[in-house]
mmCIF file of C-alpha atoms in Angstrom:
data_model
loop_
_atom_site.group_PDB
_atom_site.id
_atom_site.type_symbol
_atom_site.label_atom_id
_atom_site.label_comp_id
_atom_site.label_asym_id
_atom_site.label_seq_id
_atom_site.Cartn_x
_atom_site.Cartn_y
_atom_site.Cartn_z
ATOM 1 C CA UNK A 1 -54.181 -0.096 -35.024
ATOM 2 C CA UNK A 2 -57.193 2.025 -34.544
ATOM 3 C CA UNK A 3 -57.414 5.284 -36.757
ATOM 4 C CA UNK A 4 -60.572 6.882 -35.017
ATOM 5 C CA UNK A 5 -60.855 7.189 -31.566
ATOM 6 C CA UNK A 6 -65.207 9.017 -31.592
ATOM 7 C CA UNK A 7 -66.962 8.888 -28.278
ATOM 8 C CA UNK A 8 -68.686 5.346 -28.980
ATOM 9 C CA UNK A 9 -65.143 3.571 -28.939
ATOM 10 C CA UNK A 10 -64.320 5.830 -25.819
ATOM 11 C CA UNK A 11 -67.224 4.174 -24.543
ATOM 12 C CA UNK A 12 -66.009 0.700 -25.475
ATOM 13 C CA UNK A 13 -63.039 1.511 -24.017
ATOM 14 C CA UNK A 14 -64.391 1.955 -20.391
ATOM 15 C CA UNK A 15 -66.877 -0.720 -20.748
ATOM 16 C CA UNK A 16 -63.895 -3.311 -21.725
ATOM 17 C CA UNK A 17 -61.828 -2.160 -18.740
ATOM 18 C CA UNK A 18 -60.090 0.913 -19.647
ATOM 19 C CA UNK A 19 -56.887 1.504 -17.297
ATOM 20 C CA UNK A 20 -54.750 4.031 -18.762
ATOM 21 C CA UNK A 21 -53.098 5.952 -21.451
ATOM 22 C CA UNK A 22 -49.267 5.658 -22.257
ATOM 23 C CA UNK A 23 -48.005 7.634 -24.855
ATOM 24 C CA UNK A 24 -45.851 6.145 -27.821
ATOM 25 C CA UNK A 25 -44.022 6.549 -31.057
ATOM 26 C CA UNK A 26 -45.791 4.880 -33.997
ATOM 27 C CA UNK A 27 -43.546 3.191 -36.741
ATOM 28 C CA UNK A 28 -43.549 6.262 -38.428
ATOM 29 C CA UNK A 29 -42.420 8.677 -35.738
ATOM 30 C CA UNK A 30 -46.146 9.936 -35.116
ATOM 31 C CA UNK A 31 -47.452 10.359 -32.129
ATOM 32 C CA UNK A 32 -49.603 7.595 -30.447
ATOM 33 C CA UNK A 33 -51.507 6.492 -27.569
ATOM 34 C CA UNK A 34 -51.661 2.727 -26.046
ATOM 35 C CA UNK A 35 -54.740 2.483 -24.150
ATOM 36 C CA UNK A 36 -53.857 0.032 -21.581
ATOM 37 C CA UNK A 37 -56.756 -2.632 -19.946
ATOM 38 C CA UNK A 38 -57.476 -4.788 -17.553
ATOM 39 C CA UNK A 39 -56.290 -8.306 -18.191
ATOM 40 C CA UNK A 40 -56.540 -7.631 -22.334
ATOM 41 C CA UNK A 41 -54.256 -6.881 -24.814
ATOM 42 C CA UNK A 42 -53.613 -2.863 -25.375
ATOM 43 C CA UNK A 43 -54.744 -1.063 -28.282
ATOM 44 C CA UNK A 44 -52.733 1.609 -30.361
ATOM 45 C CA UNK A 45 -54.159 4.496 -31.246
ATOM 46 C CA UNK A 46 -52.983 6.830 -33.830
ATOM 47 C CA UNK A 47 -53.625 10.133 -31.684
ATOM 48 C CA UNK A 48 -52.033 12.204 -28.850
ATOM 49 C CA UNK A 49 -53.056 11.886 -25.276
ATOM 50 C CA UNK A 50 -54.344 14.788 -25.448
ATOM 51 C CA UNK A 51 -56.795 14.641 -28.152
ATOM 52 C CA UNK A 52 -58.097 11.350 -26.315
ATOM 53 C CA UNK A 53 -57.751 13.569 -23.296
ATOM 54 C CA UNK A 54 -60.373 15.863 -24.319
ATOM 55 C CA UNK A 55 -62.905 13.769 -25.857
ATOM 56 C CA UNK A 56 -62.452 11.327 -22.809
ATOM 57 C CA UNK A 57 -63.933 14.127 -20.667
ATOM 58 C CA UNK A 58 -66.251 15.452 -23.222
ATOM 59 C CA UNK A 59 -67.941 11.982 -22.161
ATOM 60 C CA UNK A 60 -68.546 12.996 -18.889
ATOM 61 C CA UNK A 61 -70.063 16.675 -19.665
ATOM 62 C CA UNK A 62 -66.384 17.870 -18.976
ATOM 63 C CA UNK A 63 -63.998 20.553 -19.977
ATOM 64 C CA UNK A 64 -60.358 19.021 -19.386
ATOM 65 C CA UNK A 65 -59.084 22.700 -18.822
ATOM 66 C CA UNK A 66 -61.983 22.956 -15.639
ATOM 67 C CA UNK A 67 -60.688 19.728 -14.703
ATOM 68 C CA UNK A 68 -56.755 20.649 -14.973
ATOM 69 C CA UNK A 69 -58.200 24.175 -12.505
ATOM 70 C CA UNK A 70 -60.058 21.743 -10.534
ATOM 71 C CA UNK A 71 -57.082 19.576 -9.253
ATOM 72 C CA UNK A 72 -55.089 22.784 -9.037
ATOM 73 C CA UNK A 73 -57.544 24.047 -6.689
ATOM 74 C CA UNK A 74 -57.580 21.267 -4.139
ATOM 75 C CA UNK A 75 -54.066 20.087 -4.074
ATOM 76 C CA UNK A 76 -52.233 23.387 -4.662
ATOM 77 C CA UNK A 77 -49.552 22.276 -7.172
ATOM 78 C CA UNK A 78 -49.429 23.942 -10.238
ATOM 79 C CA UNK A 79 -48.908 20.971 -12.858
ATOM 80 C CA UNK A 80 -48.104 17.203 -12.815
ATOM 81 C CA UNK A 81 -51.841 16.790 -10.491
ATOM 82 C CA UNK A 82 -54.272 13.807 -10.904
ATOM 83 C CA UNK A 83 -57.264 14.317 -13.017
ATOM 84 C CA UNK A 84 -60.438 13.991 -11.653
ATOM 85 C CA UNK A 85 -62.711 12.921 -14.237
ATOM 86 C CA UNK A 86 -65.547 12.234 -11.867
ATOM 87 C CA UNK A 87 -65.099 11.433 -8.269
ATOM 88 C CA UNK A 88 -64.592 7.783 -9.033
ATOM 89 C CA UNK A 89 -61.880 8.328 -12.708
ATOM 90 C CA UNK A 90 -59.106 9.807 -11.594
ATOM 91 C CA UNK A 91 -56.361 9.505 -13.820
ATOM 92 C CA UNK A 92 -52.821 9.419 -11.908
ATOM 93 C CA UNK A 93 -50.016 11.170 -14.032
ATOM 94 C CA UNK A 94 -46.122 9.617 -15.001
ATOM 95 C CA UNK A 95 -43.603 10.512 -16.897
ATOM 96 C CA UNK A 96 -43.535 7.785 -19.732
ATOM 97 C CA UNK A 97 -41.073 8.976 -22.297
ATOM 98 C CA UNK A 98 -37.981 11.349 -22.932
ATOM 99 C CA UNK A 99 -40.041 13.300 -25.959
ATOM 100 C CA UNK A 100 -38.524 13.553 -29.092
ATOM 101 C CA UNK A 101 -40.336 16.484 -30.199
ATOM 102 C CA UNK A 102 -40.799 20.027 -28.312
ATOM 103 C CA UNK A 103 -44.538 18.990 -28.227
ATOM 104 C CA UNK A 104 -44.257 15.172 -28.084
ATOM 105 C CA UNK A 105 -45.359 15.243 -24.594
ATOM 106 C CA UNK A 106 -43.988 12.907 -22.063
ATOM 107 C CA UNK A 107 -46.844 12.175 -19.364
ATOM 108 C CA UNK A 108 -49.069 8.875 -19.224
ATOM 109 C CA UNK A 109 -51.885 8.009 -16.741
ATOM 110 C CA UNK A 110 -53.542 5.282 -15.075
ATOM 111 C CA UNK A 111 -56.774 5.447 -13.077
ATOM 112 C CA UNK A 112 -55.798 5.545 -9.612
ATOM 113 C CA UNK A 113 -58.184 2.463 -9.179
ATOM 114 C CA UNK A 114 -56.380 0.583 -10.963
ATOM 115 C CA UNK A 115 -52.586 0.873 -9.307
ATOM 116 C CA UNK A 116 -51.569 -1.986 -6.695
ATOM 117 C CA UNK A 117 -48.304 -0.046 -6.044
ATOM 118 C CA UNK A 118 -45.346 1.862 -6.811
ATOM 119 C CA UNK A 119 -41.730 0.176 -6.333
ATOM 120 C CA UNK A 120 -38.451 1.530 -7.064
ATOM 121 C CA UNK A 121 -37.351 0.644 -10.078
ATOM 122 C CA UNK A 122 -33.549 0.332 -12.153
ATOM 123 C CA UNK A 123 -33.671 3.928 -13.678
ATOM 124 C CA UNK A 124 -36.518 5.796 -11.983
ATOM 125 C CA UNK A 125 -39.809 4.257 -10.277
ATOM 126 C CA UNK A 126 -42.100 0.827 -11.270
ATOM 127 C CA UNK A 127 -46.035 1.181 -11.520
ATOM 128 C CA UNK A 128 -47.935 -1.660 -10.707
ATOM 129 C CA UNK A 129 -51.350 -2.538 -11.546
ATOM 130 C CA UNK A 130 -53.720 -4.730 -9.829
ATOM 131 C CA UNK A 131 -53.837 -7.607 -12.868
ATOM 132 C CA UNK A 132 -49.939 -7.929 -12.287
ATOM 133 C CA UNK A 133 -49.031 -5.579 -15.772
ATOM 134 C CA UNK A 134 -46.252 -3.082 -14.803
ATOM 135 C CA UNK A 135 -44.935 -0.325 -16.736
ATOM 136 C CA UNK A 136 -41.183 1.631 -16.096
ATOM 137 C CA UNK A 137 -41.741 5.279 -15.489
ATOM 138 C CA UNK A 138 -38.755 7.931 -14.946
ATOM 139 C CA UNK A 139 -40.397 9.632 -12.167
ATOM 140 C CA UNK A 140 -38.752 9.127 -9.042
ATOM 141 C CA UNK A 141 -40.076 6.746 -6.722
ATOM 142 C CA UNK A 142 -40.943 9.339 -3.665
ATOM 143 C CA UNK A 143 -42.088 11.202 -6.813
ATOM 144 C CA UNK A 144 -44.462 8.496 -7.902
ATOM 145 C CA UNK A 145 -45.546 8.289 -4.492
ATOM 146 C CA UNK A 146 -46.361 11.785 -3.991
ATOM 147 C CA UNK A 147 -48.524 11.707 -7.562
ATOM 148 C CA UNK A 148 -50.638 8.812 -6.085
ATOM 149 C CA UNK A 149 -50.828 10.795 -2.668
ATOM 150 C CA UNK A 150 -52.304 13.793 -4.675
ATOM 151 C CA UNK A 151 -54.723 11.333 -5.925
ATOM 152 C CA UNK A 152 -56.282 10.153 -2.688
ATOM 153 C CA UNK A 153 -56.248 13.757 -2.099
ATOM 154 C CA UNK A 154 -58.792 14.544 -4.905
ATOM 155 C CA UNK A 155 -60.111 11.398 -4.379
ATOM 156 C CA UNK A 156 -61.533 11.875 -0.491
ATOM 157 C CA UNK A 157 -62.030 15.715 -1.200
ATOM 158 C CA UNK A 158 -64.533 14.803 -4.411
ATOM 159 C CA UNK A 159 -66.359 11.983 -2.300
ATOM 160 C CA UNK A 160 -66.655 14.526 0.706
ATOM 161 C CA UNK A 161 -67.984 17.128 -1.795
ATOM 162 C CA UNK A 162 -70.715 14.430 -2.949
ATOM 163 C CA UNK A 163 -71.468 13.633 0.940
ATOM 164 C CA UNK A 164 -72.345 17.233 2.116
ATOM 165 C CA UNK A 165 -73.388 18.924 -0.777
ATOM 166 C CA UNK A 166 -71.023 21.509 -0.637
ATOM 167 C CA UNK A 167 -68.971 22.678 -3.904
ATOM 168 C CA UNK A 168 -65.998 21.443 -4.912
ATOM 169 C CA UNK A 169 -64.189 24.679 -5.435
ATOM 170 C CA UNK A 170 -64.373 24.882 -1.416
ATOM 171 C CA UNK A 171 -63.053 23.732 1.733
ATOM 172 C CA UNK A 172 -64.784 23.176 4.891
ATOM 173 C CA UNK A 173 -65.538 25.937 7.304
ATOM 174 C CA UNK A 174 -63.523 23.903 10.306
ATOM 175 C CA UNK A 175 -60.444 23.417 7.595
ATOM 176 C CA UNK A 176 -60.398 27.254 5.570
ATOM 177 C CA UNK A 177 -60.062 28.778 8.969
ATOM 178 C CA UNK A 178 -60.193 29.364 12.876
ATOM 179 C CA UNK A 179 -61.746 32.265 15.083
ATOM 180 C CA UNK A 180 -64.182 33.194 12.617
ATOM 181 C CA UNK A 181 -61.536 34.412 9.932
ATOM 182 C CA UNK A 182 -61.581 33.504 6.340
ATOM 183 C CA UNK A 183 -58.670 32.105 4.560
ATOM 184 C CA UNK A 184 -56.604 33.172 2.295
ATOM 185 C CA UNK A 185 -56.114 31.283 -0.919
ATOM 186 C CA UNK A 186 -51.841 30.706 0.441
ATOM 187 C CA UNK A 187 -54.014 29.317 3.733
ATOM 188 C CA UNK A 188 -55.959 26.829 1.552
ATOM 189 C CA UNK A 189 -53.009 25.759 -1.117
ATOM 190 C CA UNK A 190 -50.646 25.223 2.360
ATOM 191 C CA UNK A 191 -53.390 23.335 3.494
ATOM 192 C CA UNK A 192 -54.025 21.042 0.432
ATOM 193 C CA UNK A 193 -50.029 20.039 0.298
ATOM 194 C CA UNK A 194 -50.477 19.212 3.811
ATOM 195 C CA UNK A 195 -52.943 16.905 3.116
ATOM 196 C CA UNK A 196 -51.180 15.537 0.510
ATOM 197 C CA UNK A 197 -48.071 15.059 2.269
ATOM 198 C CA UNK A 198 -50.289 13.519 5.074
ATOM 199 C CA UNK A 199 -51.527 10.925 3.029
ATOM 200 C CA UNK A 200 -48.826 9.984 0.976
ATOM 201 C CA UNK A 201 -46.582 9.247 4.807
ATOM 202 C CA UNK A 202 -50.076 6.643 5.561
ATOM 203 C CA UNK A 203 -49.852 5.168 2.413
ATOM 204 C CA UNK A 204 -46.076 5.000 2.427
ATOM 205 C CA UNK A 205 -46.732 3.528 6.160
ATOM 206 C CA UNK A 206 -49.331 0.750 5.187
ATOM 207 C CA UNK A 207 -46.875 -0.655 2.802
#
């Protein structure tokens, strides 16, 4: 079990295949983090998500709270939204736990690159990854479906950011409005749970 967790073995992390974060109780009640890989063994470590959270982003020249506004932004939802680390990490939240604790926290995340599917599952919904590892969450299945949805949300607004240049605090002209009139920030959050909604029916459809 790994006590430190300093950029360099965040680093080692990604290089190795880094695929998520799923919180956990140590033997000692503490709270702990299994960073999860592809095709290798997990590795405990002895902090909160959270704390890996930050210093995850600090890699990439981030602030997690400007991230947290960021998804907020483009899919309208207030909490339980994707993380876009860059435009190609974005880390896709679950519910992994019942917490113990009032600050235990009970959210996990995978990189949205890395999840084959979501099933339905005995007592909530079943996240697949792409090496065949799968992992009980107690989201709902159309619930789990609608987190991944958000995801290709952020995913295809970040990538059409990087195509045209434009920032990624703002919509298109054709999309924020018609006739000339600006939108209203209700116009742009009804806009973004469209979207969402839109994509999560195709993905649901090429299933």
């Amino acid at each position: 079990m790994y006590r430190k967790n300093s950029k360099q073995e965040i680093k080692e992390w990604i290089n190795r295949g880094m695929w998520g974060l799923v919180p956990i109780y140590g033997k000692d009640g503490g709270n702990c983090t299994k960073i999860i890989f592809e095709n290798r063994p997990p590795v405990i470590i002895e902090r909160r998500i959270h704390t890996i959270l930050v210093k995850f982003a600090a890699i990439f020249q981030k602030d997690i709270r400007l991230i947290r506004e960021q998804a907020r932004e483009i899919t309208g939802q207030r909490s339980m939204n994707p993380l876009p680390i860059n435009a190609d990490i974005i880390l896709v939240p679950f519910k992994m736990r019942k917490p113990v604790g009032k600050d235990d926290g009970a959210l996990g995340y995978f990189f949205s690159s890395a999840i084959e599917n979501i099933l339905e599952g005995a007592n909530g919904a079943r996240v697949i990854l792409k090496d065949g590892q799968d992992f009980d969450v107690l989201d709902t299945f159309v619930t789990a479906k609608h987190h991944m949805g958000y995801a290709h949300q952020i995913y295809y607004h970040l990538h059409k950011h990087d195509m045209s240049g434009a920032s990624s605090y703002n919509i298109c002209r054709e999309c924020a409005g018609i006739y000339d009139q600006p939108a209203t920030k209700g116009d742009i959050a009804n806009l973004s749970r469209n979207i969402g909604k839109l994509v999560y029916k195709l993905d649901k459809l090429q299933k």
